[in-house]
PDB file of C-alpha atoms in Angstrom:
ATOM      1  CA  MET V   1     -73.061 -96.848  86.610  1.00 70.00           C
ATOM      2  CA  ASN V   2     -75.628 -94.641  88.701  1.00 80.00           C
ATOM      3  CA  SER V   3     -79.082 -93.061  87.674  1.00 85.00           C
ATOM      4  CA  LYS V   4     -78.018 -89.432  87.577  1.00 88.00           C
ATOM      5  CA  ILE V   5     -74.972 -90.458  84.900  1.00 88.00           C
ATOM      6  CA  PHE V   6     -77.578 -92.788  82.868  1.00 89.00           C
ATOM      7  CA  THR V   7     -80.348 -90.120  82.610  1.00 92.00           C
ATOM      8  CA  GLU V   8     -77.844 -87.705  81.603  1.00 93.00           C
ATOM      9  CA  TRP V   9     -76.672 -89.768  79.028  1.00 92.00           C
ATOM     10  CA  LEU V  10     -79.932 -90.751  77.937  1.00 93.00           C
ATOM     11  CA  GLN V  11     -81.102 -87.023  77.418  1.00 94.00           C
ATOM     12  CA  ASP V  12     -78.113 -86.336  75.661  1.00 95.00           C
ATOM     13  CA  LEU V  13     -78.795 -89.206  73.095  1.00 95.00           C
ATOM     14  CA  ASP V  14     -82.509 -88.062  72.676  1.00 95.00           C
ATOM     15  CA  VAL V  15     -81.164 -84.731  71.867  1.00 96.00           C
ATOM     16  CA  SER V  16     -78.912 -86.048  69.174  1.00 96.00           C
ATOM     17  CA  MET V  17     -81.724 -88.386  67.795  1.00 95.00           C
ATOM     18  CA  ARG V  18     -84.122 -85.635  67.609  1.00 95.00           C
ATOM     19  CA  LYS V  19     -81.344 -83.684  65.673  1.00 96.00           C
ATOM     20  CA  GLN V  20     -80.969 -86.419  63.089  1.00 95.00           C
ATOM     21  CA  ARG V  21     -85.013 -86.911  62.897  1.00 94.00           C
ATOM     22  CA  ARG V  22     -84.446 -90.566  63.939  1.00 95.00           C
ATOM     23  CA  HIS V  23     -86.589 -92.456  66.547  1.00 95.00           C
ATOM     24  CA  VAL V  24     -85.227 -95.060  68.628  1.00 93.00           C
ATOM     25  CA  LEU V  25     -86.844 -98.138  70.824  1.00 91.00           C
ATOM     26  CA  MET V  26     -84.551 -98.990  73.584  1.00 90.00           C
ATOM     27  CA  PHE V  27     -85.098-102.056  75.618  1.00 87.00           C
ATOM     28  CA  LEU V  28     -83.827-101.865  79.401  1.00 87.00           C
ATOM     29  CA  ASP V  29     -83.699-104.046  82.355  1.00 82.00           C
ATOM     30  CA  ASN V  30     -85.183-103.223  85.556  1.00 81.00           C
ATOM     31  CA  ALA V  31     -81.981-102.177  87.185  1.00 80.00           C
ATOM     32  CA  PRO V  32     -82.386 -99.623  89.757  1.00 81.00           C
ATOM     33  CA  VAL V  33     -80.435 -97.073  87.840  1.00 84.00           C
ATOM     34  CA  HIS V  34     -82.689 -97.099  84.599  1.00 86.00           C
ATOM     35  CA  PRO V  35     -85.381 -94.440  85.136  1.00 84.00           C
ATOM     36  CA  GLN V  36     -88.795 -95.478  84.316  1.00 83.00           C
ATOM     37  CA  ASP V  37     -90.385 -91.950  84.492  1.00 85.00           C
ATOM     38  CA  ILE V  38     -88.168 -90.073  82.322  1.00 88.00           C
ATOM     39  CA  GLN V  39     -89.823 -87.911  79.621  1.00 89.00           C
ATOM     40  CA  LEU V  40     -87.935 -88.257  76.344  1.00 93.00           C
ATOM     41  CA  GLU V  41     -89.098 -87.344  72.885  1.00 94.00           C
ATOM     42  CA  ASN V  42     -87.354 -89.625  70.294  1.00 95.00           C
ATOM     43  CA  ILE V  43     -86.407 -92.500  72.469  1.00 94.00           C
ATOM     44  CA  LYS V  44     -89.073 -94.907  73.602  1.00 94.00           C
ATOM     45  CA  LEU V  45     -88.053 -96.918  76.684  1.00 92.00           C
ATOM     46  CA  LYS V  46     -89.407-100.484  76.853  1.00 89.00           C
ATOM     47  CA  PHE V  47     -88.559-102.501  80.003  1.00 88.00           C
ATOM     48  CA  PHE V  48     -87.881-106.352  80.217  1.00 84.00           C
ATOM     49  CA  PRO V  49     -90.302-108.340  82.741  1.00 82.00           C
ATOM     50  CA  PRO V  50     -88.541-108.303  86.075  1.00 76.00           C
ATOM     51  CA  ASN V  51     -86.554-111.089  87.177  1.00 72.00           C
ATOM     52  CA  THR V  52     -86.288-112.869  83.659  1.00 68.00           C
ATOM     53  CA  THR V  53     -83.181-114.885  82.881  1.00 59.00           C
ATOM     54  CA  ALA V  54     -80.281-114.218  80.556  1.00 62.00           C
ATOM     55  CA  VAL V  55     -82.110-116.104  77.773  1.00 66.00           C
ATOM     56  CA  ILE V  56     -84.257-113.060  76.633  1.00 71.00           C
ATOM     57  CA  GLN V  57     -81.834-110.202  77.585  1.00 74.00           C
ATOM     58  CA  PRO V  58     -79.236-109.409  74.678  1.00 71.00           C
ATOM     59  CA  MET V  59     -76.699-108.021  76.911  1.00 75.00           C
ATOM     60  CA  ASP V  60     -76.439-111.202  78.732  1.00 71.00           C
ATOM     61  CA  GLN V  61     -76.485-113.706  75.671  1.00 68.00           C
ATOM     62  CA  GLY V  62     -72.697-112.812  75.134  1.00 78.00           C
ATOM     63  CA  ILE V  63     -72.205-108.930  74.390  1.00 83.00           C
ATOM     64  CA  ILE V  64     -71.089-108.207  78.376  1.00 84.00           C
ATOM     65  CA  ARG V  65     -68.715-111.134  78.384  1.00 84.00           C
ATOM     66  CA  ALA V  66     -67.248-110.476  75.228  1.00 87.00           C
ATOM     67  CA  PHE V  67     -66.527-106.907  76.591  1.00 89.00           C
ATOM     68  CA  LYS V  68     -65.019-108.447  79.820  1.00 88.00           C
ATOM     69  CA  ALA V  69     -62.755-111.045  77.807  1.00 88.00           C
ATOM     70  CA  HIS V  70     -61.566-108.371  75.515  1.00 89.00           C
ATOM     71  CA  TYR V  71     -60.736-105.952  78.575  1.00 89.00           C
ATOM     72  CA  ARG V  72     -59.270-108.539  80.493  1.00 88.00           C
ATOM     73  CA  ARG V  73     -56.759-109.598  77.861  1.00 87.00           C
ATOM     74  CA  TYR V  74     -55.533-105.894  77.848  1.00 85.00           C
ATOM     75  CA  LEU V  75     -55.228-106.155  81.638  1.00 86.00           C
ATOM     76  CA  VAL V  76     -53.406-109.160  81.517  1.00 84.00           C
ATOM     77  CA  LYS V  77     -51.101-107.984  78.854  1.00 82.00           C
ATOM     78  CA  HIS V  78     -50.240-104.875  80.620  1.00 80.00           C
ATOM     79  CA  THR V  79     -49.274-107.266  83.964  1.00 80.00           C
ATOM     80  CA  ILE V  80     -47.100-109.491  81.804  1.00 76.00           C
ATOM     81  CA  ALA V  81     -45.287-106.633  80.238  1.00 73.00           C
ATOM     82  CA  ASN V  82     -44.908-104.860  83.396  1.00 73.00           C
ATOM     83  CA  ALA V  83     -43.719-107.853  85.126  1.00 73.00           C
ATOM     84  CA  THR V  84     -40.571-108.095  83.049  1.00 67.00           C
ATOM     85  CA  VAL V  85     -39.075-104.816  84.962  1.00 69.00           C
ATOM     86  CA  ALA V  86     -40.881-104.801  87.959  1.00 70.00           C
ATOM     87  CA  MET V  87     -39.141-105.908  91.165  1.00 74.00           C
ATOM     88  CA  THR V  88     -42.414-106.727  93.189  1.00 76.00           C
ATOM     89  CA  ALA V  89     -46.064-106.769  92.729  1.00 74.00           C
ATOM     90  CA  ASP V  90     -46.390-103.305  93.950  1.00 76.00           C
ATOM     91  CA  ASP V  91     -44.515-101.848  90.948  1.00 75.00           C
ATOM     92  CA  ILE V  92     -47.212-103.034  88.430  1.00 78.00           C
ATOM     93  CA  ASN V  93     -49.550-100.164  88.347  1.00 80.00           C
ATOM     94  CA  VAL V  94     -52.891 -99.800  86.554  1.00 83.00           C
ATOM     95  CA  THR V  95     -54.189 -96.319  86.375  1.00 83.00           C
ATOM     96  CA  ALA V  96     -57.484 -94.963  85.602  1.00 87.00           C
ATOM     97  CA  LEU V  97     -56.093 -93.520  82.195  1.00 83.00           C
ATOM     98  CA  ASP V  98     -55.196 -97.336  81.364  1.00 84.00           C
ATOM     99  CA  ALA V  99     -58.459 -98.686  82.329  1.00 89.00           C
ATOM    100  CA  VAL V 100     -60.254 -96.035  80.142  1.00 89.00           C
ATOM    101  CA  TYR V 101     -57.831 -96.755  77.191  1.00 87.00           C
ATOM    102  CA  TRP V 102     -58.789-100.673  77.605  1.00 87.00           C
ATOM    103  CA  ILE V 103     -62.469 -99.963  77.944  1.00 92.00           C
ATOM    104  CA  ASP V 104     -62.416 -97.955  74.628  1.00 90.00           C
ATOM    105  CA  ALA V 105     -60.539-100.690  72.888  1.00 87.00           C
ATOM    106  CA  ALA V 106     -62.597-103.515  74.526  1.00 90.00           C
ATOM    107  CA  TRP V 107     -65.815-102.227  73.522  1.00 91.00           C
ATOM    108  CA  SER V 108     -64.440-101.559  69.823  1.00 89.00           C
ATOM    109  CA  ALA V 109     -63.771-105.052  69.767  1.00 87.00           C
ATOM    110  CA  VAL V 110     -67.042-106.222  70.134  1.00 87.00           C
ATOM    111  CA  THR V 111     -68.588-106.125  66.443  1.00 83.00           C
ATOM    112  CA  GLU V 112     -71.752-104.972  65.234  1.00 83.00           C
ATOM    113  CA  VAL V 113     -72.192-108.523  63.833  1.00 81.00           C
ATOM    114  CA  SER V 114     -71.834-109.759  67.456  1.00 79.00           C
ATOM    115  CA  ILE V 115     -74.290-107.385  68.674  1.00 82.00           C
ATOM    116  CA  ARG V 116     -77.096-108.194  65.918  1.00 81.00           C
ATOM    117  CA  ASN V 117     -76.490-111.768  66.466  1.00 79.00           C
ATOM    118  CA  THR V 118     -76.689-111.847  70.436  1.00 79.00           C
ATOM    119  CA  PHE V 119     -80.166-109.856  69.751  1.00 79.00           C
ATOM    120  CA  ARG V 120     -81.501-112.657  67.512  1.00 79.00           C
ATOM    121  CA  SER V 121     -80.504-115.182  70.186  1.00 76.00           C
ATOM    122  CA  ALA V 122     -82.603-113.058  72.563  1.00 75.00           C
ATOM    123  CA  GLY V 123     -85.726-113.418  70.289  1.00 75.00           C
ATOM    124  CA  PHE V 124     -85.495-110.455  67.917  1.00 75.00           C
ATOM    125  CA  GLU V 125     -86.129-112.805  64.946  1.00 68.00           C
ATOM    126  CA  LYS V 126     -86.086-110.170  62.278  1.00 63.00           C
ATOM    127  CA  LEU V 127     -82.504-109.350  62.557  1.00 48.00           C
ATOM    128  CA  PRO V 128     -80.481-111.912  60.132  1.00 52.00           C
ATOM    129  CA  ILE V 129     -77.849-113.982  62.052  1.00 49.00           C
ATOM    130  CA  ILE V 130     -74.243-113.054  60.390  1.00 50.00           C
ATOM    131  CA  ASP V 131     -71.107-115.130  60.914  1.00 49.00           C
ATOM    132  CA  GLY V 132     -68.994-112.722  63.340  1.00 45.00           C
ATOM    133  CA  VAL V 133     -65.227-112.231  63.547  1.00 40.00           C
ATOM    134  CA  ASP V 134     -65.081-112.409  67.416  1.00 45.00           C
ATOM    135  CA  GLY V 135     -67.442-115.547  67.815  1.00 41.00           C
ATOM    136  CA  PHE V 136     -70.134-114.002  69.871  1.00 42.00           C
ATOM    137  CA  PRO V 137     -72.965-114.649  70.656  1.00 41.00           C
ATOM    138  CA  VAL V 138     -71.848-117.652  72.711  1.00 43.00           C
ATOM    139  CA  ASN V 139     -73.450-120.948  72.343  1.00 44.00           C
ATOM    140  CA  LEU V 140     -74.915-122.136  75.585  1.00 40.00           C
ATOM    141  CA  SER V 141     -74.533-125.454  76.791  1.00 40.00           C
ATOM    142  CA  ALA V 142     -77.096-127.524  78.443  1.00 36.00           C
ATOM    143  CA  ASN V 143     -76.563-126.287  81.821  1.00 38.00           C
ATOM    144  CA  GLY V 144     -76.754-122.697  80.643  1.00 40.00           C
ATOM    145  CA  ASP V 145     -73.139-122.154  80.847  1.00 40.00           C
ATOM    146  CA  ILE V 146     -71.357-120.413  77.464  1.00 40.00           C
ATOM    147  CA  SER V 147     -69.130-122.450  75.377  1.00 40.00           C
ATOM    148  CA  MET V 148     -65.435-122.027  75.147  1.00 36.00           C
ATOM    149  CA  ASP V 149     -65.283-122.194  71.435  1.00 40.00           C
ATOM    150  CA  ASN V 150     -65.144-118.033  70.849  1.00 76.00           C
ATOM    151  CA  LYS V 151     -62.449-115.874  69.928  1.00 80.00           C
ATOM    152  CA  PRO V 152     -62.323-113.679  72.841  1.00 82.00           C
ATOM    153  CA  ILE V 153     -62.279-116.453  75.438  1.00 82.00           C
ATOM    154  CA  GLU V 154     -59.850-118.201  73.387  1.00 82.00           C
ATOM    155  CA  GLU V 155     -57.402-115.051  73.131  1.00 82.00           C
ATOM    156  CA  LEU V 156     -57.545-114.594  76.661  1.00 83.00           C
ATOM    157  CA  ASP V 157     -56.914-118.215  77.479  1.00 82.00           C
ATOM    158  CA  ARG V 158     -53.601-117.976  75.377  1.00 82.00           C
ATOM    159  CA  VAL V 159     -52.437-114.956  77.520  1.00 80.00           C
ATOM    160  CA  LEU V 160     -53.582-116.347  80.877  1.00 81.00           C
ATOM    161  CA  LYS V 161     -51.331-119.456  80.392  1.00 80.00           C
ATOM    162  CA  HIS V 162     -48.319-117.133  80.987  1.00 76.00           C
ATOM    163  CA  LEU V 163     -49.730-116.361  84.527  1.00 75.00           C
ATOM    164  CA  THR V 164     -50.636-118.048  87.669  1.00 73.00           C
ATOM    165  CA  ILE V 165     -52.387-116.941  91.017  1.00 69.00           C
ATOM    166  CA  GLY V 166     -50.995-118.556  94.210  1.00 70.00           C
ATOM    167  CA  GLY V 167     -48.861-121.115  92.016  1.00 74.00           C
ATOM    168  CA  LYS V 168     -52.168-122.132  90.156  1.00 77.00           C
ATOM    169  CA  SER V 169     -53.547-121.343  86.718  1.00 79.00           C
ATOM    170  CA  VAL V 170     -56.982-119.656  85.878  1.00 79.00           C
ATOM    171  CA  SER V 171     -59.085-120.391  82.902  1.00 79.00           C
ATOM    172  CA  ALA V 172     -60.283-117.747  80.952  1.00 78.00           C
ATOM    173  CA  TYR V 173     -64.119-118.479  81.509  1.00 77.00           C
ATOM    174  CA  ASP V 174     -63.722-118.391  85.300  1.00 77.00           C
ATOM    175  CA  TYR V 175     -61.950-114.963  85.007  1.00 77.00           C
ATOM    176  CA  VAL V 176     -64.630-113.318  82.900  1.00 78.00           C
ATOM    177  CA  ILE V 177     -67.435-114.806  85.122  1.00 76.00           C
ATOM    178  CA  ILE V 178     -65.450-114.060  88.483  1.00 76.00           C
ATOM    179  CA  ASP V 179     -67.441-111.130  89.197  1.00 73.00           C
ATOM    180  CA  ASP V 180     -70.883-111.958  87.671  1.00 71.00           C
ATOM    181  CA  GLN V 181     -72.722-111.517  91.180  1.00 70.00           C
ATOM    182  CA  MET V 182     -71.239-108.175  91.642  1.00 71.00           C
ATOM    183  CA  PRO V 183     -73.745-105.396  91.133  1.00 65.00           C
ATOM    184  CA  SER V 184     -72.841-103.143  88.222  1.00 61.00           C
ATOM    185  CA  PHE V 185     -74.537-100.060  89.494  1.00 59.00           C
ATOM    186  CA  ASN V 186     -74.481 -97.829  92.635  1.00 58.00           C
ATOM    187  CA  GLU V 187     -76.986 -95.131  93.786  1.00 53.00           C
ATOM    188  CA  TRP V 188     -75.370 -92.026  94.304  1.00 52.00           C
ATOM    189  CA  ASP V 189     -77.851 -89.564  95.731  1.00 50.00           C
ATOM    190  CA  ASP V 190     -77.784 -86.110  96.939  1.00 45.00           C
ATOM    191  CA  SER V 191     -77.004 -86.609 100.595  1.00 48.00           C
ATOM    192  CA  THR V 192     -73.654 -88.415  99.222  1.00 49.00           C
ATOM    193  CA  ASP V 193     -72.905 -85.016  97.614  1.00 48.00           C
ATOM    194  CA  ARG V 194     -73.329 -83.198 100.462  1.00 47.00           C
ATOM    195  CA  VAL V 195     -71.171 -85.475 102.887  1.00 48.00           C
ATOM    196  CA  LEU V 196     -68.539 -85.032 100.032  1.00 46.00           C
ATOM    197  CA  SER V 197     -68.964 -81.445  99.998  1.00 47.00           C
ATOM    198  CA  ILE V 198     -68.743 -80.911 103.694  1.00 48.00           C
ATOM    199  CA  ASN V 199     -65.405 -82.705 103.856  1.00 52.00           C
ATOM    200  CA  GLY V 200     -64.170 -80.815 101.437  1.00 51.00           C
ATOM    201  CA  PHE V 201     -64.231 -82.773  98.346  1.00 47.00           C
ATOM    202  CA  ALA V 202     -66.199 -82.702  95.095  1.00 48.00           C
ATOM    203  CA  ASN V 203     -67.057 -85.303  92.962  1.00 49.00           C
ATOM    204  CA  GLU V 204     -64.590 -84.512  90.352  1.00 50.00           C
ATOM    205  CA  ASP V 205     -61.964 -83.891  92.950  1.00 48.00           C
ATOM    206  CA  ALA V 206     -62.549 -87.378  94.273  1.00 47.00           C
ATOM    207  CA  GLU V 207     -62.259 -88.970  91.114  1.00 51.00           C
ATOM    208  CA  ASN V 208     -59.050 -87.234  90.467  1.00 51.00           C
ATOM    209  CA  LEU V 209     -57.161 -88.131  93.660  1.00 52.00           C
ATOM    210  CA  GLU V 210     -55.096 -91.070  91.817  1.00 54.00           C
ATOM    211  CA  GLU V 211     -51.638 -89.991  91.690  1.00 58.00           C
ATOM    212  CA  LEU V 212     -50.067 -89.854  88.020  1.00 56.00           C
ATOM    213  CA  PRO V 213     -46.869 -91.850  87.235  1.00 59.00           C
ATOM    214  CA  SER V 214     -43.775 -89.812  88.411  1.00 68.00           C
ATOM    215  CA  GLU V 215     -41.470 -91.156  85.545  1.00 72.00           C
ATOM    216  CA  ASP V 216     -40.984 -88.717  83.002  1.00 79.00           C
ATOM    217  CA  PRO V 217     -42.161 -89.644  79.586  1.00 78.00           C
ATOM    218  CA  PRO V 218     -39.803 -89.585  76.480  1.00 80.00           C
ATOM    219  CA  SER V 219     -39.617 -86.843  74.057  1.00 82.00           C
ATOM    220  CA  LEU V 220     -40.945 -87.263  70.831  1.00 79.00           C
ATOM    221  CA  ALA V 221     -37.019 -87.340  69.608  1.00 78.00           C
ATOM    222  CA  GLU V 222     -36.312 -90.087  71.842  1.00 81.00           C
ATOM    223  CA  SER V 223     -39.658 -91.855  71.015  1.00 81.00           C
ATOM    224  CA  LEU V 224     -38.337 -91.818  67.249  1.00 80.00           C
ATOM    225  CA  GLU V 225     -35.214 -93.501  68.427  1.00 83.00           C
ATOM    226  CA  LEU V 226     -36.975 -95.850  70.466  1.00 83.00           C
ATOM    227  CA  VAL V 227     -39.031 -96.985  67.768  1.00 81.00           C
ATOM    228  CA  ARG V 228     -35.916 -97.080  65.508  1.00 82.00           C
ATOM    229  CA  ARG V 229     -34.845 -99.664  67.983  1.00 84.00           C
ATOM    230  CA  LEU V 230     -38.110-101.538  67.809  1.00 86.00           C
ATOM    231  CA  ARG V 231     -37.673-101.936  64.168  1.00 83.00           C
ATOM    232  CA  LEU V 232     -33.914-103.505  64.479  1.00 85.00           C
ATOM    233  CA  LEU V 233     -35.810-105.672  66.693  1.00 84.00           C
ATOM    234  CA  SER V 234     -38.343-106.760  63.950  1.00 82.00           C
ATOM    235  CA  THR V 235     -35.959-107.164  61.165  1.00 80.00           C
ATOM    236  CA  THR V 236     -33.593-109.373  63.142  1.00 85.00           C
ATOM    237  CA  GLN V 237     -35.596-111.240  65.571  1.00 88.00           C
ATOM    238  CA  GLN V 238     -39.277-110.886  65.235  1.00 85.00           C
ATOM    239  CA  PRO V 239     -40.509-110.123  61.699  1.00 84.00           C
ATOM    240  CA  GLU V 240     -44.070-110.632  62.388  1.00 84.00           C
ATOM    241  CA  LEU V 241     -43.825-107.246  64.200  1.00 84.00           C
ATOM    242  CA  HIS V 242     -42.272-105.536  61.229  1.00 82.00           C
ATOM    243  CA  PRO V 243     -45.732-103.999  59.705  1.00 82.00           C
ATOM    244  CA  PHE V 244     -46.979-102.820  63.088  1.00 85.00           C
ATOM    245  CA  ILE V 245     -43.730-101.041  64.126  1.00 81.00           C
ATOM    246  CA  THR V 246     -43.473 -99.364  60.516  1.00 80.00           C
ATOM    247  CA  GLU V 247     -47.131 -98.017  61.146  1.00 81.00           C
ATOM    248  CA  LEU V 248     -46.089 -96.847  64.530  1.00 82.00           C
ATOM    249  CA  GLN V 249     -43.151 -95.128  63.150  1.00 78.00           C
ATOM    250  CA  SER V 250     -44.922 -93.396  60.555  1.00 78.00           C
ATOM    251  CA  LYS V 251     -47.911 -92.108  62.796  1.00 79.00           C
ATOM    252  CA  LEU V 252     -44.966 -91.019  65.325  1.00 77.00           C
ATOM    253  CA  THR V 253     -42.900 -88.989  62.452  1.00 74.00           C
ATOM    254  CA  ASP V 254     -46.475 -87.472  61.549  1.00 73.00           C
ATOM    255  CA  VAL V 255     -46.629 -86.373  65.092  1.00 77.00           C
ATOM    256  CA  PHE V 256     -43.149 -85.188  65.381  1.00 73.00           C
ATOM    257  CA  LEU V 257     -43.232 -83.172  61.962  1.00 68.00           C
ATOM    258  CA  ASP V 258     -46.595 -81.424  63.240  1.00 73.00           C
ATOM    259  CA  SER V 259     -45.409 -80.546  66.784  1.00 72.00           C
ATOM    260  CA  ASN V 260     -43.602 -77.350  67.661  1.00 57.00           C
ATOM    261  CA  SER V 261     -40.668 -79.173  68.501  1.00 48.00           C
ATOM    262  CA  SER V 262     -39.786 -79.857  64.891  1.00 44.00           C
ATOM    263  CA  LYS V 263     -38.351 -77.467  62.507  1.00 51.00           C
ATOM    264  CA  GLN V 264     -37.695 -77.231  58.822  1.00 48.00           C
ATOM    265  CA  ILE V 265     -34.431 -78.491  58.093  1.00 47.00           C
ATOM    266  CA  SER V 266     -32.287 -79.351  54.838  1.00 46.00           C
ATOM    267  CA  ILE V 267     -32.273 -83.000  54.234  1.00 45.00           C
ATOM    268  CA  LEU V 268     -28.273 -82.549  53.906  1.00 47.00           C
ATOM    269  CA  GLU V 269     -28.333 -81.750  57.819  1.00 47.00           C
ATOM    270  CA  TYR V 270     -29.168 -85.420  58.350  1.00 43.00           C
ATOM    271  CA  PHE V 271     -25.930 -86.436  56.798  1.00 47.00           C
ATOM    272  CA  LYS V 272     -22.492 -86.138  58.121  1.00 49.00           C
ATOM    273  CA  TYR V 273     -20.762 -83.498  56.257  1.00 52.00           C
ATOM    274  CA  THR V 274     -17.331 -84.555  54.538  1.00 56.00           C
ATOM    275  CA  PRO V 275     -15.296 -82.021  52.750  1.00 60.00           C
ATOM    276  CA  ASP V 276     -14.528 -82.713  49.193  1.00 61.00           C
ATOM    277  CA  PRO V 277     -10.651 -83.345  48.862  1.00 62.00           C
ATOM    278  CA  HIS V 278     -10.739 -81.682  45.502  1.00 63.00           C
ATOM    279  CA  THR V 279     -11.770 -78.128  46.534  1.00 58.00           C
TER     280      THR V 279
END
């Protein structure tokens, strides 16, 4: 995160709230990327006291770690899935697009119930606590560490049991907090933009230098055949996958029918023609 991106997001949110005739009180920590002099109409900013502990900051009550646990579960599963066909570690790639999809899925997995509970744990007493499906906010132990009895951590622990790093296993808790001391923001000023421009790079270009996978994607028709084979797997070996594969087949068929590559054909064309011996 940097101040320019955050300011633009805040201004867009302010416009949206103004159109909806809503007013928002937003609590922020004192990170350098959070501007304190910005003028907004429908959003009022309140800053936590500097150098406060995680006890009064809702995001540190479990939201960030829940998000990390969900995100890294997708990353570990991706590694495991690709390791089945990879020859070396270099064959297991993670693209920026992969990360975007995982971020979206991980944030969606952090429920509204959990967010409400973390705010109550941080002192917003008028928010009633609700039992959440993902187990956050976490319980703090006597030394301030998060407890391990929550669903995101447990799910990450389950997939991590299939991986080792340097021959050693790693716990979900250690994996989630591994970068807690790393800054989550960076100041990107005008001088940096000018340097990039002089060197022939625009910000957008610099972010898009990642090479796309060279493997050609399957066509829709080929994808339908792949799903058919997955159905065979589910019906003969893994029945617990059947409802998910059935839903995937249904969605993929809808896409196929709506695409330009499909055409209206008679149902008789799906069957092999056998001449009538009596005609």
